[in-house]
Coordinates of C-alpha atoms and ligand atoms in Angstrom, one line a residue:
X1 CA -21.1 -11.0 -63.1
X2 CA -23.6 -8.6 -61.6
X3 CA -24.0 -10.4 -58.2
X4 CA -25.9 -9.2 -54.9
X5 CA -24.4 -11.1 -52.4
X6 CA -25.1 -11.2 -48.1
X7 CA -24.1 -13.5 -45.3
X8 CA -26.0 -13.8 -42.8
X9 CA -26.1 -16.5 -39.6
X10 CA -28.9 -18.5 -39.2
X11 CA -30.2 -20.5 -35.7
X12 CA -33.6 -22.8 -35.8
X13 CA -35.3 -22.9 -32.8
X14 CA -34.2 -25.6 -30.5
X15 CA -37.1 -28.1 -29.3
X16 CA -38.4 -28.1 -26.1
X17 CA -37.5 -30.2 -23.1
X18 CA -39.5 -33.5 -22.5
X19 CA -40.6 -33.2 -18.7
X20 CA -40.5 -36.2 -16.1
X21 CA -43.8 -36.0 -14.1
X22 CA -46.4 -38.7 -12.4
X23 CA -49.9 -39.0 -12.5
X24 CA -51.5 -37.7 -9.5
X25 CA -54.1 -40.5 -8.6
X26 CA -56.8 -40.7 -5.6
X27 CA -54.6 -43.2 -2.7
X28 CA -51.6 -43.9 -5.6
X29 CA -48.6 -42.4 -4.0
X30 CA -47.1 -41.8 -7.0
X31 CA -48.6 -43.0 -10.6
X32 CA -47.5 -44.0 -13.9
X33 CA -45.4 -42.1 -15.8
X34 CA -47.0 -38.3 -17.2
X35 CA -44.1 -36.2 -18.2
X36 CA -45.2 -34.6 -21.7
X37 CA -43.0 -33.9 -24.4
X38 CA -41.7 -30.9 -25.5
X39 CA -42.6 -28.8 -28.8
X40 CA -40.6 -28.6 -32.0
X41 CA -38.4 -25.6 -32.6
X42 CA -39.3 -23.6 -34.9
X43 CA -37.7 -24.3 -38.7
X44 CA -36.1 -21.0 -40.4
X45 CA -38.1 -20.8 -44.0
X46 CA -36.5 -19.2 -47.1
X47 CA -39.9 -17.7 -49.4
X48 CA -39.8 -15.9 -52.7
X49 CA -41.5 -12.5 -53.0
X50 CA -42.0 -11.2 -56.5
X51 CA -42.1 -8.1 -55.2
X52 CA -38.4 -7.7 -53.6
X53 CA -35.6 -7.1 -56.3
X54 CA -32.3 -7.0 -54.3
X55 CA -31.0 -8.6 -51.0
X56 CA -30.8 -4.8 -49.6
X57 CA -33.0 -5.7 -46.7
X58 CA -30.1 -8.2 -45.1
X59 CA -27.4 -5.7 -45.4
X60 CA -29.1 -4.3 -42.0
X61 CA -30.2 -7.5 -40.3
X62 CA -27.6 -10.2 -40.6
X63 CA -28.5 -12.6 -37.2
X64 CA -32.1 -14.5 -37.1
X65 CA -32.8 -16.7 -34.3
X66 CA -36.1 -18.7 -34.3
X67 CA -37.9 -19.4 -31.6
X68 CA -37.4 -22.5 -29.3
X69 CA -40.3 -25.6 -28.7
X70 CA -42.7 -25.3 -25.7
X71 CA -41.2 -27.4 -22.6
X72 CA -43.6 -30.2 -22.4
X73 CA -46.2 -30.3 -19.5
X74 CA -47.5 -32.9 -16.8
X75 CA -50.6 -34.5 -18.1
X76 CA -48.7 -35.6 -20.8
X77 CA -49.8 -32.5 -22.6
X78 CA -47.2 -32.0 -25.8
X79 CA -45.5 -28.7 -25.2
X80 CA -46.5 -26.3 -28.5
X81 CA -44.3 -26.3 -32.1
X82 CA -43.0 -23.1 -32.9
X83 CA -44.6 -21.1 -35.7
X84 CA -41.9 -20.9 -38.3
X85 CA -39.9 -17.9 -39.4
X86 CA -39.8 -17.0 -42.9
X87 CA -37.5 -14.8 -44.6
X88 CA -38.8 -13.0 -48.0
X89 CA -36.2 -12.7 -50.5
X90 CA -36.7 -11.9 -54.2
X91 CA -36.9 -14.7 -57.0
X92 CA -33.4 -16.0 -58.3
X93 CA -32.0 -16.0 -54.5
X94 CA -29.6 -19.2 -54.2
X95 CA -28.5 -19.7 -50.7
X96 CA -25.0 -21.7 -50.0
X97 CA -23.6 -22.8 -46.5
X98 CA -20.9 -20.3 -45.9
X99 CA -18.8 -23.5 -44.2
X100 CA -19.2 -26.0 -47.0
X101 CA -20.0 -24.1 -50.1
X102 CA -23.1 -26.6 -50.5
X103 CA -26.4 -25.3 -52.3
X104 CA -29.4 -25.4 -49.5
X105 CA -31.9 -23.8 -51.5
X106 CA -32.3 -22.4 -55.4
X107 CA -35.3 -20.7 -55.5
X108 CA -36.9 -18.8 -58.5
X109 CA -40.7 -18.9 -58.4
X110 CA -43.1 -17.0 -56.5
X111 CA -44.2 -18.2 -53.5
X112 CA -41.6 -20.8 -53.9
X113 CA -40.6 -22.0 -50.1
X114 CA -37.4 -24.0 -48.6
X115 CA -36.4 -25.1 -45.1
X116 CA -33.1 -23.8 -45.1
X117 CA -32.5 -24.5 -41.0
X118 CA -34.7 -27.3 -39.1
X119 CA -35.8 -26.7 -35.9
X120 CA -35.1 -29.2 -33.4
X121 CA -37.9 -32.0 -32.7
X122 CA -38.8 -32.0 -29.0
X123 CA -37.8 -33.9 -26.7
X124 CA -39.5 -36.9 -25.0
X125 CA -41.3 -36.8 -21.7
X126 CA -40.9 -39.6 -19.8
X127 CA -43.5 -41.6 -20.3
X128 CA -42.4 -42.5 -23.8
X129 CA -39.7 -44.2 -22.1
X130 CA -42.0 -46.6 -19.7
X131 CA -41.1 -50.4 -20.9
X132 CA -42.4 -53.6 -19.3
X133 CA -39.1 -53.7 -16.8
X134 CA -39.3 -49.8 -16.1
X135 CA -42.9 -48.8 -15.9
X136 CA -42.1 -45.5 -14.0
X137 CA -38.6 -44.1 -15.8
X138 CA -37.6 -41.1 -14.0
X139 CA -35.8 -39.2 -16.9
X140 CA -36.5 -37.6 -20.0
X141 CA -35.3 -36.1 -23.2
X142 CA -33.7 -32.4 -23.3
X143 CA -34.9 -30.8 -27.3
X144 CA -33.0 -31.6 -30.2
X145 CA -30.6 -28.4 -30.8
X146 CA -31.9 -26.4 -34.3
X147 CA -29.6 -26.4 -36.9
X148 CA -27.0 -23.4 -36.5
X149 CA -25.0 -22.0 -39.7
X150 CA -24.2 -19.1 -42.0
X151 CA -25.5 -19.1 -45.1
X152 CA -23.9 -16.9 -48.1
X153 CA -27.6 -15.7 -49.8
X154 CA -26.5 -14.6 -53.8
X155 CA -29.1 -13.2 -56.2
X156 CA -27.8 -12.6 -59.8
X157 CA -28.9 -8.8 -60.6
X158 CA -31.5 -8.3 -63.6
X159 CA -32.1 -4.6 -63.9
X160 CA -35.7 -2.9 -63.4
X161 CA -34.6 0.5 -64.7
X162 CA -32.8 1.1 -67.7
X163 CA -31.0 4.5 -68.0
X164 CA -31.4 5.5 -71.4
X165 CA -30.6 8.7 -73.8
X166 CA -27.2 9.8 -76.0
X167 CA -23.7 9.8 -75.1
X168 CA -22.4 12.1 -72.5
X169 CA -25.6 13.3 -71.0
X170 CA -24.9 11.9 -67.6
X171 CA -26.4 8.2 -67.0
X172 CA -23.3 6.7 -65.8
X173 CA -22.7 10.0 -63.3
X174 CA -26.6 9.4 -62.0
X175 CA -25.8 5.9 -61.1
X176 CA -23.2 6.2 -59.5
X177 CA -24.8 8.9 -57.1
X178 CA -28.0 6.7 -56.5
X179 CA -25.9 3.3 -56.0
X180 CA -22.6 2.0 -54.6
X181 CA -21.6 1.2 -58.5
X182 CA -18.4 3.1 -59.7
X183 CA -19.1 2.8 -63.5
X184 CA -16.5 5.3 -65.9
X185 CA -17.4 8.8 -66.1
X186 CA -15.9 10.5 -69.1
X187 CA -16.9 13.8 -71.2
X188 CA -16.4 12.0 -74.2
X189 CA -19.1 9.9 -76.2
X190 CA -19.0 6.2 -75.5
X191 CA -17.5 6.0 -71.9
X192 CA -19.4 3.7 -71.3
X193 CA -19.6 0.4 -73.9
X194 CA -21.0 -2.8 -71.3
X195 CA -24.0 -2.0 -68.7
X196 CA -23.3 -1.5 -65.7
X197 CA -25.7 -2.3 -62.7
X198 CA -26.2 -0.6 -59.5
X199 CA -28.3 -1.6 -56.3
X200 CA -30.1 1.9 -55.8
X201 CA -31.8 2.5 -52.3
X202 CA -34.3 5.0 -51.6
X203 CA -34.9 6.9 -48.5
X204 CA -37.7 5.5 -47.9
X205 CA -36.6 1.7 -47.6
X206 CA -37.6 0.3 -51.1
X207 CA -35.0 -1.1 -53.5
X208 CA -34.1 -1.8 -56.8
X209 CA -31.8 -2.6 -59.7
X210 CA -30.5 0.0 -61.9
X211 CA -28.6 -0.4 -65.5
X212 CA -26.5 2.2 -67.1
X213 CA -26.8 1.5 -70.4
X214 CA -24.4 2.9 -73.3
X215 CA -25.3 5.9 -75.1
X216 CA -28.0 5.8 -78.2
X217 CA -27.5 7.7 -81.1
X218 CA -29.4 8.1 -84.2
X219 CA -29.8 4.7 -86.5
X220 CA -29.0 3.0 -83.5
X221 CA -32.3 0.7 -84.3
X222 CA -30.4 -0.1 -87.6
X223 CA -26.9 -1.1 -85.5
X224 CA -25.5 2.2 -85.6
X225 CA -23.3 3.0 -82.6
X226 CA -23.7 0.2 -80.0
X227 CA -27.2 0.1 -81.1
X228 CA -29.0 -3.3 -80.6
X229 CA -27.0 -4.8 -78.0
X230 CA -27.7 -1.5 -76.3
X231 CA -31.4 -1.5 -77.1
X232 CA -31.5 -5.8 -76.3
X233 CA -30.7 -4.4 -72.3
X234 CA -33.8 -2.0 -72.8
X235 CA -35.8 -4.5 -73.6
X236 CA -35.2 -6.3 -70.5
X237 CA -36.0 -3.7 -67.9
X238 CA -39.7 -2.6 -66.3
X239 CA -39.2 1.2 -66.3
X240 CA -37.4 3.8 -69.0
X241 CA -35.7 6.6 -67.3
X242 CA -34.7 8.9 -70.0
X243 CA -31.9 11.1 -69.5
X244 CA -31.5 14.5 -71.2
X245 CA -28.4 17.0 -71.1
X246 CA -31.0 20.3 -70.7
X247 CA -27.6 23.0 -70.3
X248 CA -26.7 22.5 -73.8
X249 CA -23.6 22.4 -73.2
X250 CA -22.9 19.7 -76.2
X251 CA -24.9 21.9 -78.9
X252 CA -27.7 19.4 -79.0
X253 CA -31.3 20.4 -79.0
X254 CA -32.8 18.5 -75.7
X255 CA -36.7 18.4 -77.2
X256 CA -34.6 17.1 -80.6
X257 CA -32.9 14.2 -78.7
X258 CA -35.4 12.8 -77.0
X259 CA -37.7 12.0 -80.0
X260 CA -34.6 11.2 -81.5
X261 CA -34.6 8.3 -78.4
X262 CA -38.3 7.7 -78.6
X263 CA -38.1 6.9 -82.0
X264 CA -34.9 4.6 -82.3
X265 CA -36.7 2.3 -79.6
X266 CA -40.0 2.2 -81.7
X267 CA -38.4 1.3 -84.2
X268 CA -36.2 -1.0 -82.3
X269 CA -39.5 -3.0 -80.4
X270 CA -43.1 -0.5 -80.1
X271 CA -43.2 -2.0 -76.9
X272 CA -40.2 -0.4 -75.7
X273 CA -42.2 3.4 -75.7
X274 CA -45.3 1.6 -74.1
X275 CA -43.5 1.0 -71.2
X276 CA -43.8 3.6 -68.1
X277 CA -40.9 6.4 -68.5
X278 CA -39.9 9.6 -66.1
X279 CA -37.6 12.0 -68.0
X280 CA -35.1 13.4 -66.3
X281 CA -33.7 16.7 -66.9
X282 CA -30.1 16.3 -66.3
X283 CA -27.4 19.3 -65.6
X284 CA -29.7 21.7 -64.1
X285 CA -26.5 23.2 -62.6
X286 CA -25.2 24.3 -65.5
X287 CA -28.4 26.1 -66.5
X288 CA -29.4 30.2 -66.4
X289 CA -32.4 30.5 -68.3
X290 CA -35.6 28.6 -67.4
X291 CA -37.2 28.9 -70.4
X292 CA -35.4 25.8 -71.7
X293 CA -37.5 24.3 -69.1
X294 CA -40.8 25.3 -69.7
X295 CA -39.7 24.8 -73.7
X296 CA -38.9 21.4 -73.5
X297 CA -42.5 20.7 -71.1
X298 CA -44.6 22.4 -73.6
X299 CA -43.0 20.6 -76.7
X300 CA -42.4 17.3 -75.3
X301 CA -45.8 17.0 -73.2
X302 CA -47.3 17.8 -70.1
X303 CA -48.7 14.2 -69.4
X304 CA -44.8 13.4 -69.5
X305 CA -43.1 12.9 -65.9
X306 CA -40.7 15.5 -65.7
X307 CA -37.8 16.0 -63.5
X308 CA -35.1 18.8 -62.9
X309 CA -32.1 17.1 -61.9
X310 CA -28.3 17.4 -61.3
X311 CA -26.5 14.0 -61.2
X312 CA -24.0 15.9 -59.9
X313 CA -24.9 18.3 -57.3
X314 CA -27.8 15.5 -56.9
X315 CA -30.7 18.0 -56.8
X316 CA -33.9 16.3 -56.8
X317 CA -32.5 12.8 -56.9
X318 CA -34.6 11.8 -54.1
X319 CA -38.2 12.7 -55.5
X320 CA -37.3 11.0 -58.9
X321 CA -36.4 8.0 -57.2
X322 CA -39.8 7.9 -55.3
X323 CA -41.3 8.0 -58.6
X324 CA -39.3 5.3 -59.9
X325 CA -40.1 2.9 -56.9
X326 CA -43.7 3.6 -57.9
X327 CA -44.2 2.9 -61.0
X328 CA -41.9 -0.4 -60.2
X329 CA -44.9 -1.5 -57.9
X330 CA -47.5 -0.7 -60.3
X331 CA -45.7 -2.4 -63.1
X332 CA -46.8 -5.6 -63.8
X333 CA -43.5 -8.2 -65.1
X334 CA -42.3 -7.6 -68.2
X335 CA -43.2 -10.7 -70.6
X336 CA -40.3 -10.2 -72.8
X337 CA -38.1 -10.7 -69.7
X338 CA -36.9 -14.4 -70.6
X339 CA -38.2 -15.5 -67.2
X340 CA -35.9 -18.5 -65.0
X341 CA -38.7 -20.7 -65.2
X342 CA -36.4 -23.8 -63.4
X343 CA -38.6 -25.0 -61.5
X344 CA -38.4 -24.9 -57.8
X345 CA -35.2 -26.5 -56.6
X346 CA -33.9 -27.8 -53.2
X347 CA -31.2 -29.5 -51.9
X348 CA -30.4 -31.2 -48.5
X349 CA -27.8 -33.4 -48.5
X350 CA -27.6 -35.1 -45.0
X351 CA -24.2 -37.0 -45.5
X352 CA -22.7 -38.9 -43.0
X353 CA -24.7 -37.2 -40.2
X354 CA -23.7 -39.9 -37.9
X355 CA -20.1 -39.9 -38.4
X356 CA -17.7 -39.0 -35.8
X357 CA -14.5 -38.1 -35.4
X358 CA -11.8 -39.2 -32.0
X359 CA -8.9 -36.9 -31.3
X360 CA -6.6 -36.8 -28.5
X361 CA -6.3 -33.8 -26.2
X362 CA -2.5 -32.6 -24.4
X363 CA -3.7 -34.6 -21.5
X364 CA -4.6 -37.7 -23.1
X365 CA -7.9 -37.3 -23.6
X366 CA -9.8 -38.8 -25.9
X367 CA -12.0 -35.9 -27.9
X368 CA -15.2 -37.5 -29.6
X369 CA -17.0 -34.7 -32.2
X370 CA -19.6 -34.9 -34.7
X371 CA -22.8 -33.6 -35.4
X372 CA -25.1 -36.5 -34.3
X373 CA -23.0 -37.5 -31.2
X374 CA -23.2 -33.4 -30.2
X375 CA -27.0 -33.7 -30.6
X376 CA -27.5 -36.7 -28.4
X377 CA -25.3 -35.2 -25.8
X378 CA -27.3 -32.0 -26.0
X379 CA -30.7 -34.0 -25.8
X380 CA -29.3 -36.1 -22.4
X381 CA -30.1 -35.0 -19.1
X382 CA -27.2 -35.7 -17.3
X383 CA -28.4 -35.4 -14.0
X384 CA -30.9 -38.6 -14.0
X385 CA -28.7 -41.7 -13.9
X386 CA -31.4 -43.1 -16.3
X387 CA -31.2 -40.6 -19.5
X388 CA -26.9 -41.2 -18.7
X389 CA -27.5 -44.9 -19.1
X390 CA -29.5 -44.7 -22.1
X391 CA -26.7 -41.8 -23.9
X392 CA -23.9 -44.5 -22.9
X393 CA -26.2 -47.0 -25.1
X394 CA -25.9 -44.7 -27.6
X395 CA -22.5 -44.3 -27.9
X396 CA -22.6 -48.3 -28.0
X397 CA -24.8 -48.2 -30.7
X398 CA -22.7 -45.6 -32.9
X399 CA -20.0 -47.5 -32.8
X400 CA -17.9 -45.4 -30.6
X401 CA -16.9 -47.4 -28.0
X402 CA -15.0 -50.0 -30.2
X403 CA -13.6 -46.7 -32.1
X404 CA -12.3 -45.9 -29.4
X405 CA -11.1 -49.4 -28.7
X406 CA -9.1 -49.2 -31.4
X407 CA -7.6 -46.2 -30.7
X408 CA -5.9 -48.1 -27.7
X409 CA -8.4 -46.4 -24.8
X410 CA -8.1 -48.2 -21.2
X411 CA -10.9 -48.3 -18.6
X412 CA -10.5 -45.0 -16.1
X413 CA -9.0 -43.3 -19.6
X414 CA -11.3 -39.4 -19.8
X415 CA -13.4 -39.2 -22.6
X416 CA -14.6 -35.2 -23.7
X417 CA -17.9 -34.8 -25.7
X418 CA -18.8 -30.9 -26.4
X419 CA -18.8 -30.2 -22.7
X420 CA -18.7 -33.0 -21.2
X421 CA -16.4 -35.2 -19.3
X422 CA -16.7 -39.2 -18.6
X423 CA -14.7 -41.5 -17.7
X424 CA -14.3 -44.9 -19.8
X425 CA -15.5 -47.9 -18.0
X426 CA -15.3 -51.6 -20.1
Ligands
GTP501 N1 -22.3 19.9 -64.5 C1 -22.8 18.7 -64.6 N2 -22.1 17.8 -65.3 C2 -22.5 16.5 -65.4 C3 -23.7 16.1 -64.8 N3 -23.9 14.8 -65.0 C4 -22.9 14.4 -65.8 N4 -22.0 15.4 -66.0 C5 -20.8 15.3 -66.8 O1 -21.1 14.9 -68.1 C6 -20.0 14.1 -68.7 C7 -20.6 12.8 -69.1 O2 -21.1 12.1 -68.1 P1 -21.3 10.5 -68.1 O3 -22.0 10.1 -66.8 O4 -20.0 9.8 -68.4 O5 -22.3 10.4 -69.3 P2 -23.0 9.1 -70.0 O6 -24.3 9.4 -70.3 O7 -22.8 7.9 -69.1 O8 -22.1 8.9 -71.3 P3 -21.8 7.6 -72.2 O9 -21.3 6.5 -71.3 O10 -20.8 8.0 -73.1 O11 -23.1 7.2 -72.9 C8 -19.0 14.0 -67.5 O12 -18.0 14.9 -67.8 C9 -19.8 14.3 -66.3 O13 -19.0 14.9 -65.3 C10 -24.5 17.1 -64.1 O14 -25.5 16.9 -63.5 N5 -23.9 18.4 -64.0
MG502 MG1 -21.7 6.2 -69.3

């Protein structure tokens, strides 16, 4: 229900070139074969970092290239691999092809890794092509093309910060100042009945997940009100932000209703008060007199994190966010957090990667696509007569040729591959 979700496009980094080259020998006009091959491209790595929460960071970056293979070199030195790039997301990211719908990569753990686009291998130099009847071949192999896709990246939303205190006191008009969430804002007790979750973003480039729980009232530790399934969402979060109508306005006593809070959720689970808390004075706007201020800090405590806020004028938002980033940081996990403990999960399906499809163009053509076809054409160098010899082979060897036999082609008909034009000889 509560879904982050991003596309972003993804390219791996295409392989290098092979290289055609000679050895240079003492009196040998021209030597054996020393074209080197090329380097791999690099592969585009999906990690999980316990310490991101949302997907925020890929709302602002949506395009990642990888870098390409090393050409390779005479001498038959190997051109270099790329280093791979890795993207951090946080734990429970599942990452879909946007074109298929297929799951690449379910990842949960820490540290948990998946190649979500491969690099391209590198192309051969030519001499990996020397035979017996061709000791000298003068072509080689362009890099294999990295794999090129969107992905749609989803992360199901399990909230850091709980908003907690009675009806009416403002949590549902805070979140939806900090976050793009729209929850119901009402002056009435009991607006809002479900959670509602909000991506908040601080200034200052962190991010996190906020719940905006429904109000607490007295008993609620008994079932009173929307008691436990309001206090089973507390539970679940890493940081308590209490909030406290401080104008008044409702007749209720603000020092009153927060140990009213504190001890519903001691009563509830002690943990539940162990666990870091700022308090946030809420409706500052509507206040004259100060002293309820400096009341409410004597009474309540001055080891207490304190702040003075309007949710609606959103005074001092800012500052109590910092805080709140904070203490997420230096908050260990939560054990009571039922944890996703899958294990680390990754799929690759590679189906039908040599199949092929023939159309006909308005001229006649004949229109050969598919992803392994494409990626030998891409790896041919079509200006040595060799490397065209040895991608006609190919063809053979896919099967194309009596496709395309069967689709009633003549010799001198045009065939059309990506960019490509050839014309069909028996
Ligand atoms: N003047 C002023 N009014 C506020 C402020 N924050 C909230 N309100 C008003 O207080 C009333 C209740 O706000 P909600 O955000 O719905 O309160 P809630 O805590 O979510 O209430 P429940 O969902 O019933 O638990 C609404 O009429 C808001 O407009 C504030 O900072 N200043
Ligand atoms: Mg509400």
């Amino acid at each position: 229900m509560f879904i982050d979700q991003v596309d972003i496009y993804l390219k791996a980094g295409d392989g290098g070139n092979g290289l055609v080259a000679y050895r240079r020998e003492k009196y040998v006009p021209m030597g054996g074969p020393a074209g080197g091959d090329g380097g791999n491209g690099a592969d585009i790595i999906f990690e999980v970092d316990e310490g991101l929460r949302t997907l925020m960071d890929f709302r602002y970056q949506r395009h990642f290239k990888a870098q390409r293979g090393q050409n390779g070199m005479s001498a038959n030195a190997h051109g270099k691999n790329s280093e791979p790039l890795v993207l951090k997301v946080p734990p429970g990211t599942v990452i879909k092809r946007k074109d298929t719908g297929e799951t690449l990569a379910d990842l949960t753990q820490h540290g948990a890794r998946a190649v979500v686009a491969k690099g391209g291998r590198g192309g051969r130099g030519n001499s990996r092509f020397a035979t017996s009847r061709n000791p000298a071949p003068d072509f080689a192999e362009n890099g294999e093309p990295g794999e090129e896709f969107e992905v749609i990246m989803e992360l199901k939303l399990m909230a850091d910060v709980g908003l907690v205190g009675f009806p009416s006191v403002g949590k549902s008009t805070m979140l939806s100042a900090v976050s793009k969430a729209k929850p119901k804002i009402g002056n009435y007790p009991f607006t809002t009945i479900k959670p509602n979750l909000g991506v908040v973003a601080t200034s200052d480039g962190r991010s996190f997940v906020m719940a905006d729980l429904p109000g607490l009232i007295e008993g609620a530790s008994e079932g009173t009100g929307l008691g436990h399934q309001f206090l089973r969402h507390v539970e679940r979060t890493k940081v308590i932000v209490h909030v406290i109508d401080i104008s008044g306005t409702e007749g209720r006593d603000a020092v009153e209703d927060y140990r009213t809070i504190r001890n519903e959720m001691a009563l509830y689970n002690e943990k539940l008060i162990q666990r870091p808390e700022v308090i946030v004075l809420n409706k500052v706007d509507l206040v004259s007199d100060e002293e309820v201020f400096d009341r409410f800090e004597k009474e309540v405590g001055v080891d207490s994190e304190i702040y003075r806020i309007s949710a609606v004028t959103h005074q001092n938002l800012d500052e109590m966010l910092y805080r709140v980033a904070d203490l997420l940081e230096e908050t260990d996990a939560v054990e009571d957090i039922p944890e996703n403990t899958d294990e680390r999960v990754v799929y690759r399906h590679e189906k039908d990667r040599d199949a092929f499809e023939i159309t006909r163009d308005d001229d006649g053509a004949y229109v050969v696509s598919g992803a392994s076809i494409e990626r030998i054409f891409k790896m041919t160098d079509f200006n040595r007569d060799a490397a065209v010899r040895r991608f006609a082979r190919q063809m053979r060897t896919m099967g194309i040729d009596d496709a395309l036999r069967d689709r009633g082609i003549e010799a001198g008909d045009t065939v059309r591959i990506l960019g490509g034009e050839f014309e069909f000889v028996e």
